[in-house]
CSV table of N, CA and C in Angstrom, one decimal:
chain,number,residue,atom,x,y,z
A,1,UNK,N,6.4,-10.9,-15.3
A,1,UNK,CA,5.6,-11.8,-14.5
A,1,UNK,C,4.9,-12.8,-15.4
A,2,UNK,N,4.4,-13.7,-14.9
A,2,UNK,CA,3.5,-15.0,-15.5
A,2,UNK,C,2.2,-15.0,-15.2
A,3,UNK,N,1.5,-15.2,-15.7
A,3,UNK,CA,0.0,-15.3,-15.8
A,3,UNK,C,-0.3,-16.9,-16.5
A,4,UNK,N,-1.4,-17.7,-15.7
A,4,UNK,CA,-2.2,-18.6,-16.2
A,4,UNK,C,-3.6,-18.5,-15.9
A,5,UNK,N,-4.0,-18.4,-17.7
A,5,UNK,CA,-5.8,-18.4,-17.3
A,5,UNK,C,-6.2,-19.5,-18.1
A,6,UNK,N,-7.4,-20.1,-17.2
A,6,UNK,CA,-7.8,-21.1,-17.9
A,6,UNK,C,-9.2,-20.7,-18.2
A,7,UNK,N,-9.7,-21.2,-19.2
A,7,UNK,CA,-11.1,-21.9,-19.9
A,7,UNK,C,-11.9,-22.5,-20.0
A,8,UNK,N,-12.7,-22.9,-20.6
A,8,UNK,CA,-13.7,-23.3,-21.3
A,8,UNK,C,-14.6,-24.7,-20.0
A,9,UNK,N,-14.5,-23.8,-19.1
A,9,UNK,CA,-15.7,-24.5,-17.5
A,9,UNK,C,-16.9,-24.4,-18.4
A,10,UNK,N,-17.9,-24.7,-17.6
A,10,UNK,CA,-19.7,-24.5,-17.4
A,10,UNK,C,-20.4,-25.4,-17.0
A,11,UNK,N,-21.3,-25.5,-17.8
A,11,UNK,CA,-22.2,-27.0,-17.0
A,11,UNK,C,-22.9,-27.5,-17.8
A,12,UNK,N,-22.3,-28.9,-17.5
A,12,UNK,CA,-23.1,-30.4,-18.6
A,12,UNK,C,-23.5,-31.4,-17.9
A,13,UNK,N,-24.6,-31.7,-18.6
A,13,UNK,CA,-25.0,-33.0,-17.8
A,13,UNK,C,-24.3,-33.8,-17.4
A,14,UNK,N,-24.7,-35.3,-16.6
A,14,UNK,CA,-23.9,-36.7,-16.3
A,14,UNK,C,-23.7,-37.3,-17.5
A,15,UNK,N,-22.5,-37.5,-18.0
A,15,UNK,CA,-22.3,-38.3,-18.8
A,15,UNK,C,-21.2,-37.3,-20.4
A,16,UNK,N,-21.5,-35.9,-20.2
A,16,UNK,CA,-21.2,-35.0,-21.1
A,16,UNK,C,-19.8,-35.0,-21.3
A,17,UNK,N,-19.1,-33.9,-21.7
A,17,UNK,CA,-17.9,-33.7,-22.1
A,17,UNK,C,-17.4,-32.1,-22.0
A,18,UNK,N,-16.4,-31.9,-21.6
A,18,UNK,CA,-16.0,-30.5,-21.5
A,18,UNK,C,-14.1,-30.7,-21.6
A,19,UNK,N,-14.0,-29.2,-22.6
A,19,UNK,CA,-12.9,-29.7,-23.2
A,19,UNK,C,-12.2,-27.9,-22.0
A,20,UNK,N,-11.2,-28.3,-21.0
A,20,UNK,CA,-10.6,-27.1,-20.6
A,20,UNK,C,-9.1,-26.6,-21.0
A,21,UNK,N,-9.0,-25.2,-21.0
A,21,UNK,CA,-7.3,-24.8,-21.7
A,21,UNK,C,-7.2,-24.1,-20.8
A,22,UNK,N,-5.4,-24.4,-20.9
A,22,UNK,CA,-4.8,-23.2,-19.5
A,22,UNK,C,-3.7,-22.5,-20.8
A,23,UNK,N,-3.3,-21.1,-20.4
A,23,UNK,CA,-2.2,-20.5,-21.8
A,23,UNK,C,-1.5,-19.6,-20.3
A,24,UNK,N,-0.2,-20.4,-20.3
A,24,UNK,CA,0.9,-19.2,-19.8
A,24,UNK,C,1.5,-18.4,-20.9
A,25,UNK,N,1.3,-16.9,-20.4
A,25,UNK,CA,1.9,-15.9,-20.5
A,25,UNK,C,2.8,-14.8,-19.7
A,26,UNK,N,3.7,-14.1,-20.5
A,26,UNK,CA,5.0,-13.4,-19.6
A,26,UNK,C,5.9,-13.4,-20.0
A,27,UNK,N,7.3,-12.9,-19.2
A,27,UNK,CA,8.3,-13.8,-19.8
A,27,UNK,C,9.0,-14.8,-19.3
A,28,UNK,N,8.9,-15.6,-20.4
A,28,UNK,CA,9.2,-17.0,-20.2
A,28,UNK,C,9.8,-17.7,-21.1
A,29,UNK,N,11.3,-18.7,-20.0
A,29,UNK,CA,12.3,-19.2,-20.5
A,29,UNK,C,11.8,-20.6,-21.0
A,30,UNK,N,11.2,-21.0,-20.2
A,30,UNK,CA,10.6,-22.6,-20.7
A,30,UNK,C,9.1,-22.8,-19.3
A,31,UNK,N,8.5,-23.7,-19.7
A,31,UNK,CA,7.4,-24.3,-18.9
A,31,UNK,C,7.4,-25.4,-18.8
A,32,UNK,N,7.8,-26.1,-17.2
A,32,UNK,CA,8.4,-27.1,-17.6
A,32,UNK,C,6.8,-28.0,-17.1
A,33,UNK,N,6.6,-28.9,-15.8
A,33,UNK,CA,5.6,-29.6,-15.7
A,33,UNK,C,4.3,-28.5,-15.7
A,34,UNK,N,3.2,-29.0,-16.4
A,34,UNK,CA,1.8,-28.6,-16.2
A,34,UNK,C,1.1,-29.5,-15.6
A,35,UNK,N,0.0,-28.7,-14.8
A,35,UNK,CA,-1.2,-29.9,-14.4
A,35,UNK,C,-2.5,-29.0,-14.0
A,36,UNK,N,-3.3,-30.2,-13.6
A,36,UNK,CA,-4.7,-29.3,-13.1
A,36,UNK,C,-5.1,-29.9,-11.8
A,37,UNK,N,-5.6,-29.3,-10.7
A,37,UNK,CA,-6.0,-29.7,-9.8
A,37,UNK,C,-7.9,-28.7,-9.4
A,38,UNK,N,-8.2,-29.8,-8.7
A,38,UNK,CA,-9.6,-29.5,-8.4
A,38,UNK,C,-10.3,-29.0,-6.8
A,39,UNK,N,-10.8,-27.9,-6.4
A,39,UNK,CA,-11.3,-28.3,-5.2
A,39,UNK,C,-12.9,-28.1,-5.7
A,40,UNK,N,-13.7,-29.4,-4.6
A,40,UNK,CA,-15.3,-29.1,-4.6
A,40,UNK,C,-15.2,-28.3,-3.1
A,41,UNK,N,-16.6,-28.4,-3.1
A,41,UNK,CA,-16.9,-27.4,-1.9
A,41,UNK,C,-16.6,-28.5,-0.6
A,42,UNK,N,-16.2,-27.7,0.1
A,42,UNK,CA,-16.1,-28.0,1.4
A,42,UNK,C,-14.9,-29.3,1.1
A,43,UNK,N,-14.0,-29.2,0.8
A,43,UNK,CA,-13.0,-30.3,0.4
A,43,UNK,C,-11.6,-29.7,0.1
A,44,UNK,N,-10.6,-30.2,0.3
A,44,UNK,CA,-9.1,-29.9,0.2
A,44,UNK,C,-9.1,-30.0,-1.6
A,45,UNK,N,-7.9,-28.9,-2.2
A,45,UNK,CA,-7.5,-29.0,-3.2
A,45,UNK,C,-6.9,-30.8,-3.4
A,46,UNK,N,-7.2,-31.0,-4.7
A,46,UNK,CA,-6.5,-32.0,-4.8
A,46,UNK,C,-6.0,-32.0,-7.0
A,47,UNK,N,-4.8,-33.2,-7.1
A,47,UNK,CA,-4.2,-33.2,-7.9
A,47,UNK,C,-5.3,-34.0,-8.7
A,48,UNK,N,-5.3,-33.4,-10.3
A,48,UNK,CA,-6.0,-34.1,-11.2
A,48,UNK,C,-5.7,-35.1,-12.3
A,49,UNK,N,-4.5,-34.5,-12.5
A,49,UNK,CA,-3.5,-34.5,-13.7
A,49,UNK,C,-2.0,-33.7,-13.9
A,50,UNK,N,-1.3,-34.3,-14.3
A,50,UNK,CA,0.0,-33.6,-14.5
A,50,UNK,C,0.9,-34.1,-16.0
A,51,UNK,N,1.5,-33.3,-16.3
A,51,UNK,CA,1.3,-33.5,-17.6
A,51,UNK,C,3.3,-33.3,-17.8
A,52,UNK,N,4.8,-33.3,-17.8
A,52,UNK,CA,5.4,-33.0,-18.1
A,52,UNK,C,6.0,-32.2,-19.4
A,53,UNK,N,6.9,-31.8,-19.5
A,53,UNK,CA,7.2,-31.0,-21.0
A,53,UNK,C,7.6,-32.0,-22.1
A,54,UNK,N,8.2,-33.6,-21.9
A,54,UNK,CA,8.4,-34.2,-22.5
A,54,UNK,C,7.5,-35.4,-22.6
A,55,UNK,N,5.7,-35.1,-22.3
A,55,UNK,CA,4.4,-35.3,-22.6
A,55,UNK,C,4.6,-36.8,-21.1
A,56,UNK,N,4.9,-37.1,-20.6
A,56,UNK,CA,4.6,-38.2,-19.6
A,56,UNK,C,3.3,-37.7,-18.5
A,57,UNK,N,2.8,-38.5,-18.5
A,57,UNK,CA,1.2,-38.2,-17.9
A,57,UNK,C,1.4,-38.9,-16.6
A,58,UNK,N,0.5,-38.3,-15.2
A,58,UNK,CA,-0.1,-39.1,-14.1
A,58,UNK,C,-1.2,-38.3,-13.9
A,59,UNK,N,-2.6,-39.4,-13.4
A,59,UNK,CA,-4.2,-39.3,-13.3
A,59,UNK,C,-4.2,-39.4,-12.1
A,60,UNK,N,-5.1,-38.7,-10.9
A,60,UNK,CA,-5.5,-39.2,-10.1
A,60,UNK,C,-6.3,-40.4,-10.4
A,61,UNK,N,-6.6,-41.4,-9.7
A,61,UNK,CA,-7.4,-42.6,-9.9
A,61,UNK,C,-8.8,-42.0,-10.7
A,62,UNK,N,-9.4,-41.0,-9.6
A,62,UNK,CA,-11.2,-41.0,-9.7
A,62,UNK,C,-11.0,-40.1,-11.4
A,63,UNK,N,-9.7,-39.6,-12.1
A,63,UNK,CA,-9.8,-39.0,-13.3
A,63,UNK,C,-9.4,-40.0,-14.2
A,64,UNK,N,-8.3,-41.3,-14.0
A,64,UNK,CA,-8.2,-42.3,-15.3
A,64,UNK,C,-8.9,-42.5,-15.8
A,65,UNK,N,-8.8,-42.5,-16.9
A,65,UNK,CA,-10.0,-43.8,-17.9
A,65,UNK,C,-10.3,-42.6,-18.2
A,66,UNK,N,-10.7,-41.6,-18.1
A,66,UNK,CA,-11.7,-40.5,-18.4
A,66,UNK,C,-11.7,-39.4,-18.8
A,67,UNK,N,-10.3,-38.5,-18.3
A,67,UNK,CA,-9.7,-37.2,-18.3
A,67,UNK,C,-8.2,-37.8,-19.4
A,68,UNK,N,-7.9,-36.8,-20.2
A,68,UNK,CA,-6.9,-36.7,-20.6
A,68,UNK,C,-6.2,-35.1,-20.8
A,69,UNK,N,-5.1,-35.5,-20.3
A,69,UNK,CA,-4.5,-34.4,-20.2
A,69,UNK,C,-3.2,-34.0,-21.1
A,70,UNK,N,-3.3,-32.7,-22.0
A,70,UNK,CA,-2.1,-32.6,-23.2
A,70,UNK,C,-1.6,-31.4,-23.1
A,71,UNK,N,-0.9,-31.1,-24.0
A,71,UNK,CA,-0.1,-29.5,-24.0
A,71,UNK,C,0.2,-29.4,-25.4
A,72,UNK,N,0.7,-28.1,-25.5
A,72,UNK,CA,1.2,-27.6,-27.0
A,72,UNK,C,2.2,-26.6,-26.6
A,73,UNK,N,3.3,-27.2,-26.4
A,73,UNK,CA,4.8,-26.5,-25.8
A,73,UNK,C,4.5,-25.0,-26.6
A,74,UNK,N,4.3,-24.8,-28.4
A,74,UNK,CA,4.7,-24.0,-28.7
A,74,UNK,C,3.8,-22.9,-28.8
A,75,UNK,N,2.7,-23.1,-27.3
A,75,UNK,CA,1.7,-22.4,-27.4
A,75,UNK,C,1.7,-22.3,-25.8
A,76,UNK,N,2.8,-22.9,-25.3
A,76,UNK,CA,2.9,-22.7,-23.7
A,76,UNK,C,1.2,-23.2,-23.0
A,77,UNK,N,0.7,-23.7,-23.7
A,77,UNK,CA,-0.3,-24.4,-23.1
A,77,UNK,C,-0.7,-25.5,-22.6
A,78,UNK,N,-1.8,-25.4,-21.9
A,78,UNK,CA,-2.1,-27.1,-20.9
A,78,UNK,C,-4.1,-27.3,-21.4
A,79,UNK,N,-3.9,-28.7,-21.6
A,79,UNK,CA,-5.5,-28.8,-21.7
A,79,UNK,C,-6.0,-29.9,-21.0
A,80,UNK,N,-7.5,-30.1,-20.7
A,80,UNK,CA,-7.7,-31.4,-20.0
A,80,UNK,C,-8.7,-31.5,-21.2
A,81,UNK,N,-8.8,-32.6,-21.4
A,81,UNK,CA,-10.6,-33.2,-21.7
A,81,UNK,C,-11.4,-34.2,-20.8
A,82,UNK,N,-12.2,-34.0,-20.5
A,82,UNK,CA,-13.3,-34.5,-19.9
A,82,UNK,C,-14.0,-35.1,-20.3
A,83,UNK,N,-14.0,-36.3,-20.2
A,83,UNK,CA,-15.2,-37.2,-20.7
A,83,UNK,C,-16.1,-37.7,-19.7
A,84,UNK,N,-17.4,-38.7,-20.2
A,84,UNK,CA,-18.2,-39.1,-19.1
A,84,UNK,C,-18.0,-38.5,-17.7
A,85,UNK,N,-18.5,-37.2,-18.0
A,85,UNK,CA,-18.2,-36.5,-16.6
A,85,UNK,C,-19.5,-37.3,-15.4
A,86,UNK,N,-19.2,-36.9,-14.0
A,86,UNK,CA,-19.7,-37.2,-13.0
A,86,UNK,C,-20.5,-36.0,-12.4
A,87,UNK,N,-21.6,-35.6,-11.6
A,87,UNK,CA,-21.9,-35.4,-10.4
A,87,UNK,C,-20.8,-34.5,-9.6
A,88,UNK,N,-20.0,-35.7,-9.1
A,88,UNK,CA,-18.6,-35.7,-8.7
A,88,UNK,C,-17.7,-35.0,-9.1
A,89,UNK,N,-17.5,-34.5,-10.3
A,89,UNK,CA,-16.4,-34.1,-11.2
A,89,UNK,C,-16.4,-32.4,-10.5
A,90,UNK,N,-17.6,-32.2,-10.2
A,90,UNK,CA,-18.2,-30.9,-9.8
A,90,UNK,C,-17.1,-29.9,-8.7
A,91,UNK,N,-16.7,-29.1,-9.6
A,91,UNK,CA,-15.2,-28.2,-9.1
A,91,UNK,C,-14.8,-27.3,-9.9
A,92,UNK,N,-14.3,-26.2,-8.9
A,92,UNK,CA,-13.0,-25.1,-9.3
A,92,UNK,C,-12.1,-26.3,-10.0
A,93,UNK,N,-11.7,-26.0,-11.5
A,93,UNK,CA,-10.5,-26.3,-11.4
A,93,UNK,C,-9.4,-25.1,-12.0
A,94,UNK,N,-8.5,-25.8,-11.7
A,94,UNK,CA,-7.2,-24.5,-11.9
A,94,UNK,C,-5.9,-25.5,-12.4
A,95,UNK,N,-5.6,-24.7,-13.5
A,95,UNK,CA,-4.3,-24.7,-14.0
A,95,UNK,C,-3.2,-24.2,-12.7
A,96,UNK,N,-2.0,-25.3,-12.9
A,96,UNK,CA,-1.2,-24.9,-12.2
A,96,UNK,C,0.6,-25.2,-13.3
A,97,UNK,N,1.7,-24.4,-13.3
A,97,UNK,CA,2.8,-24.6,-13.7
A,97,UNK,C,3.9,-24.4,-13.2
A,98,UNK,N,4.7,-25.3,-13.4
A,98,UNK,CA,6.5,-24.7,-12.9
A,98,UNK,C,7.2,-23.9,-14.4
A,99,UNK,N,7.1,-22.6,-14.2
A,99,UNK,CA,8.0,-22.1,-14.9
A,99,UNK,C,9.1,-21.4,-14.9
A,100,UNK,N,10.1,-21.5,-15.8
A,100,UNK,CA,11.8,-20.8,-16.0
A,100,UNK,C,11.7,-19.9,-16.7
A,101,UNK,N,12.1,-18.5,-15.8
A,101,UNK,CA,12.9,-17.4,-16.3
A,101,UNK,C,13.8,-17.2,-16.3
A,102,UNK,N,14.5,-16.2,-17.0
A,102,UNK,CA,15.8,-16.4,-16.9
A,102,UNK,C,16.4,-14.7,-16.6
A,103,UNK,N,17.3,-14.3,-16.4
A,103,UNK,CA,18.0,-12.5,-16.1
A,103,UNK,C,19.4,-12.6,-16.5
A,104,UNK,N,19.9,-12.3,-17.4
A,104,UNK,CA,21.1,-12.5,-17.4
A,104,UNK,C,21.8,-13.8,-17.9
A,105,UNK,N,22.9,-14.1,-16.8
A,105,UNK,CA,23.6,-15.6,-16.4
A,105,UNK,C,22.4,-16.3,-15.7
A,106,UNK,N,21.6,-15.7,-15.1
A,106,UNK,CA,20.9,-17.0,-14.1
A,106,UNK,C,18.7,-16.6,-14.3
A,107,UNK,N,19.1,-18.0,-13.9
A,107,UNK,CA,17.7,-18.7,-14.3
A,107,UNK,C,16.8,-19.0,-12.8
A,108,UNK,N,15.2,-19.4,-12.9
A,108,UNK,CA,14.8,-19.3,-12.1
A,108,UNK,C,13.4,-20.3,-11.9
A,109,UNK,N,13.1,-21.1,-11.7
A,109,UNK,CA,11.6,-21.2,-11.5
A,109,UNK,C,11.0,-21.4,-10.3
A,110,UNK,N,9.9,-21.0,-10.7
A,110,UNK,CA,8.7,-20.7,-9.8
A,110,UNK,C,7.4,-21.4,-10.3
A,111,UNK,N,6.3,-21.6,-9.5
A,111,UNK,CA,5.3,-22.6,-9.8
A,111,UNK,C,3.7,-21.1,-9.9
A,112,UNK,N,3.0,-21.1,-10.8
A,112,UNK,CA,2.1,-20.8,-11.0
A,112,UNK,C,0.8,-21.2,-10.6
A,113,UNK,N,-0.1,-20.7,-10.6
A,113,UNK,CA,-1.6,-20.9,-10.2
A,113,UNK,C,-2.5,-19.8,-11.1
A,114,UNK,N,-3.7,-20.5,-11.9
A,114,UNK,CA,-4.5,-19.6,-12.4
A,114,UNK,C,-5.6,-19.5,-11.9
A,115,UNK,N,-6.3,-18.5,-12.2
A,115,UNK,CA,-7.2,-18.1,-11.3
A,115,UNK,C,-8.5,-19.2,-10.9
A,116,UNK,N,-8.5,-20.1,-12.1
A,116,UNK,CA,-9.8,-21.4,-11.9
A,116,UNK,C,-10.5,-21.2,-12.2
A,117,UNK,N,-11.5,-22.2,-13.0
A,117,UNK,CA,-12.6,-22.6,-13.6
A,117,UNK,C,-13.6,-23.3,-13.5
A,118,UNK,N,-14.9,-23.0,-13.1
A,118,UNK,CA,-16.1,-23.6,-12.6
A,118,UNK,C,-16.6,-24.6,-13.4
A,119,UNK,N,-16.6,-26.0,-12.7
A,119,UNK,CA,-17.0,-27.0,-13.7
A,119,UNK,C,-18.4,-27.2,-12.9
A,120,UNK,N,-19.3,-27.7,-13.5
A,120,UNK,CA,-21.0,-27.9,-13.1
A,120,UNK,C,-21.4,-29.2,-13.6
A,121,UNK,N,-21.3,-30.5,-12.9
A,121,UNK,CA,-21.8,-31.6,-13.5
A,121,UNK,C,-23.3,-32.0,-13.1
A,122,UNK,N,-25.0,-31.7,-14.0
A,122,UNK,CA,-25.4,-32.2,-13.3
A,122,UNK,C,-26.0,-33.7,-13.3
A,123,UNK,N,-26.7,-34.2,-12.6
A,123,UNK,CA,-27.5,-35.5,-12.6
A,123,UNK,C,-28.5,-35.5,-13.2
């Protein structure tokens, strides 16, 4: 099985920085797209960032300029950084991946979810 946990949430002021890591573990053939998505309270999950295995990036709007999002294939990992955070920024976020296993002749993927990480921005 697969497991994604992420890190390094808490709470910084408006304007701060918070640097978060997602590490899949298991067994595992390859990881192919990573990303992170956010819910605040009382609001629909939404997409943050996504990151491909051959590093191509897409931001939601309210994250460009601001968020950057990377990986380290040979560490099966996903990171965001946070800059000039917001008020707004204020969310669960959670690592999410497609990953390939493999049995035999045949291969497989399936999409992940980690358990999420409390981000605190205040004013």
């Amino acid at each position: 099985q697969v497991q994604l946990v992420e890190s390094g949430g808490g709470l910084v002021q408006a304007g701060g920085s918070l640097r978060l890591s997602c590490a899949a573990s298991g067994s595992i053939l390859r990881v192919n797209a990573m990303g992170w998505h956010r819910q605040a309270p009382g609001k629909q999950r939404e997409l943050v960032a996504v990151i491909t295995s051959g590093g191509n990036t897409n931001y939601a709007v309210s994250a460009k300029g601001r968020f950057t999002i990377s990986r380290d294939n040979a560490k099966n990992s996903v990171y965001l950084q946070m800059n000039s955070l917001k008020p707004e920024d204020t969310a669960v976020y959670y690592c999410n991946a497609d990953v390939t296993r493999s049995s035999g002749s045949y291969s497989y993927t399936n999409n992940y979810w980690g358990q999420g990480t409390q981000v605190t921005v205040s004013s």
